[in-house]
mmCIF file of C-alpha atoms and ligand atoms in Angstrom:
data_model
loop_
_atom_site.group_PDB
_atom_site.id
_atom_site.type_symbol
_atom_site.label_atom_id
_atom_site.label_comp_id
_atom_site.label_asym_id
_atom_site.label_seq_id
_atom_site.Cartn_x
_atom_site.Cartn_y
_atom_site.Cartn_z
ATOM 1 C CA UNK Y 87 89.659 71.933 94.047
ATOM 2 C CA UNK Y 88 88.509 73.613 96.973
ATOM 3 C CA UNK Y 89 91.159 75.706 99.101
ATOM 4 C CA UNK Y 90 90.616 74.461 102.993
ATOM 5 C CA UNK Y 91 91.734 76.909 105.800
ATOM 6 C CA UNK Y 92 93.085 75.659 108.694
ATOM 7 C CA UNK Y 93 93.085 78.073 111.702
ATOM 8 C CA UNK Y 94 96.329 78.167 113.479
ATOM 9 C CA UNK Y 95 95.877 76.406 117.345
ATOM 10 C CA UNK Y 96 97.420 79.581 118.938
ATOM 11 C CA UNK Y 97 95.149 82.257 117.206
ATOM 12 C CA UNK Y 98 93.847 84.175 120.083
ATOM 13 C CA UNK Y 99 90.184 83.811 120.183
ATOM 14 C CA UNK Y 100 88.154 86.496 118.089
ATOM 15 C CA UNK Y 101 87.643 87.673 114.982
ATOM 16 C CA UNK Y 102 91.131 87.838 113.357
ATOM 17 C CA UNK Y 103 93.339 84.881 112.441
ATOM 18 C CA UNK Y 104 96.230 83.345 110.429
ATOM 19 C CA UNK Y 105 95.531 80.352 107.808
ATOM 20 C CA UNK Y 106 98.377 78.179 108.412
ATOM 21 C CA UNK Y 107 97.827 76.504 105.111
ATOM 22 C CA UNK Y 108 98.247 79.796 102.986
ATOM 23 C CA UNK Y 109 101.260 81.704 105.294
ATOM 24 C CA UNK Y 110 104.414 81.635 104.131
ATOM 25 C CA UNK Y 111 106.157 83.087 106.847
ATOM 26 C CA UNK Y 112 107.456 86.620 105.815
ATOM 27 C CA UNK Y 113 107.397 87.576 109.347
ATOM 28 C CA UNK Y 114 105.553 90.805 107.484
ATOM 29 C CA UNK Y 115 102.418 90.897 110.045
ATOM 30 C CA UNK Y 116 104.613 90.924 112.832
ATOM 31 C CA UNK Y 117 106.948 93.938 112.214
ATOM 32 C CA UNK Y 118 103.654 95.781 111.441
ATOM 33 C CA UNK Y 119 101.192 94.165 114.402
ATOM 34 C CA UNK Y 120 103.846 93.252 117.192
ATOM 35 C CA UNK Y 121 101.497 93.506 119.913
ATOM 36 C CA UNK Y 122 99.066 91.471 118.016
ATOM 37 C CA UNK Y 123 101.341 88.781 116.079
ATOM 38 C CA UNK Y 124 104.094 86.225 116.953
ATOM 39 C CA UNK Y 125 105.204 82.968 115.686
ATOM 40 C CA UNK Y 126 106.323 79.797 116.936
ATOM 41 C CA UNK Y 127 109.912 78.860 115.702
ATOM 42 C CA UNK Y 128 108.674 75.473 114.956
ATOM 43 C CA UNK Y 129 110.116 73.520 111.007
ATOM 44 C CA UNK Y 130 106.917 75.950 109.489
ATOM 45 C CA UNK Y 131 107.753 78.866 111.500
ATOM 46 C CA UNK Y 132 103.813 79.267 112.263
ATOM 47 C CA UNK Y 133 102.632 82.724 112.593
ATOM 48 C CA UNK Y 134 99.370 83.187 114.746
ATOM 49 C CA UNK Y 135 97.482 86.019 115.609
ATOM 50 C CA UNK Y 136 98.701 86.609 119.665
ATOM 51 C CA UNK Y 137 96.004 89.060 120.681
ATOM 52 C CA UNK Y 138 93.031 90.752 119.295
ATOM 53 C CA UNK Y 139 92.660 94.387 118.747
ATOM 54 C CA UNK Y 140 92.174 96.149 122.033
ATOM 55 C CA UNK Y 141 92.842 99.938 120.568
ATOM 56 C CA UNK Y 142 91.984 102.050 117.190
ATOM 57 C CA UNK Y 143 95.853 101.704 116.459
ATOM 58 C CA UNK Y 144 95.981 98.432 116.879
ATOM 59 C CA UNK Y 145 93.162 97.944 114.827
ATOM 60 C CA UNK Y 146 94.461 99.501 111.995
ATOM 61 C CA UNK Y 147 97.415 97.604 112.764
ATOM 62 C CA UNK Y 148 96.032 94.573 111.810
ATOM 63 C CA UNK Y 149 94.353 96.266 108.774
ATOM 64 C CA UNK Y 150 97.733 96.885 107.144
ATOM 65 C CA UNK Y 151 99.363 93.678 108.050
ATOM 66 C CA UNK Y 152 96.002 92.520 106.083
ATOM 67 C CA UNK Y 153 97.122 94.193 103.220
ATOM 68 C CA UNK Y 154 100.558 93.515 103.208
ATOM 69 C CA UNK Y 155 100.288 90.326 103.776
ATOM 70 C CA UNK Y 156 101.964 88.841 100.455
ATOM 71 C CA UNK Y 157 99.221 85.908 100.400
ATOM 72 C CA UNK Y 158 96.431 86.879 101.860
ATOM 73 C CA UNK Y 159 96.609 84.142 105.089
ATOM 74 C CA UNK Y 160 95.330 87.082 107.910
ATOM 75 C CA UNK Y 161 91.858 86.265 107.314
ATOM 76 C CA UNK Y 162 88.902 88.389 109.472
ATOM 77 C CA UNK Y 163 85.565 86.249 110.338
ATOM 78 C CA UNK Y 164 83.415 89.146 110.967
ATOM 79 C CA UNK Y 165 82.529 87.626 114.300
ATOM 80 C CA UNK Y 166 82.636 90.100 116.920
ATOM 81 C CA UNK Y 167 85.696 90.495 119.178
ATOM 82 C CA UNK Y 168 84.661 88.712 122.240
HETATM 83 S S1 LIG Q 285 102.491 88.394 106.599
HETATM 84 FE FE1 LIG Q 285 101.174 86.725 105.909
HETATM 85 S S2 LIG Q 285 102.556 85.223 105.060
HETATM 86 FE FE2 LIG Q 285 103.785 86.606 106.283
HETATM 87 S S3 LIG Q 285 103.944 85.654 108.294
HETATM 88 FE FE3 LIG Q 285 102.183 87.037 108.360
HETATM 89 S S4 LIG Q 285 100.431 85.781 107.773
HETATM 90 FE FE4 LIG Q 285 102.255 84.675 107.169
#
């Protein structure tokens, strides 16, 4: 079976996003990313990815909301950040 991510509607454009079919909703990217995370308080409480890095710190922001993430759902396309 093959695992099929779905890119949440709100994820700013660029190269980092959530996979709304893996999040669980820990809220875990947010208290570590708040200027790049949210969620809408909708029955899945969706968490998107609100703005892309703009700074080094939020940058590496993102990076450890990557790793804590308890399933892996912030996913990074390697696209460029325009
Ligand atoms: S840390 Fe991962 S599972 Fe938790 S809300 Fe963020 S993306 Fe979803």
């Amino acid at each position: 079976m093959t695992w099929e991510i779905k890119k949440h509607p709100l994820n700013a454009k660029g190269k980092f996003y959530i996979d709304q079919n893996s999040c669980i909703c820990f809220d875990t990217c947010k208290s570590i990313a708040p200027n790049n995370f949210d969620y809408v308080n909708d029955d899945n409480c969706s968490h998107f990815v609100s703005k892309q890095p703009e700074t080094a710190e939020e940058l590496e922001q993102i990076r450890e909301a990557i790793r804590c993430c308890p399933v892996e759902a912030i996913l990074d396309d390697g696209e460029t950040n325009e």
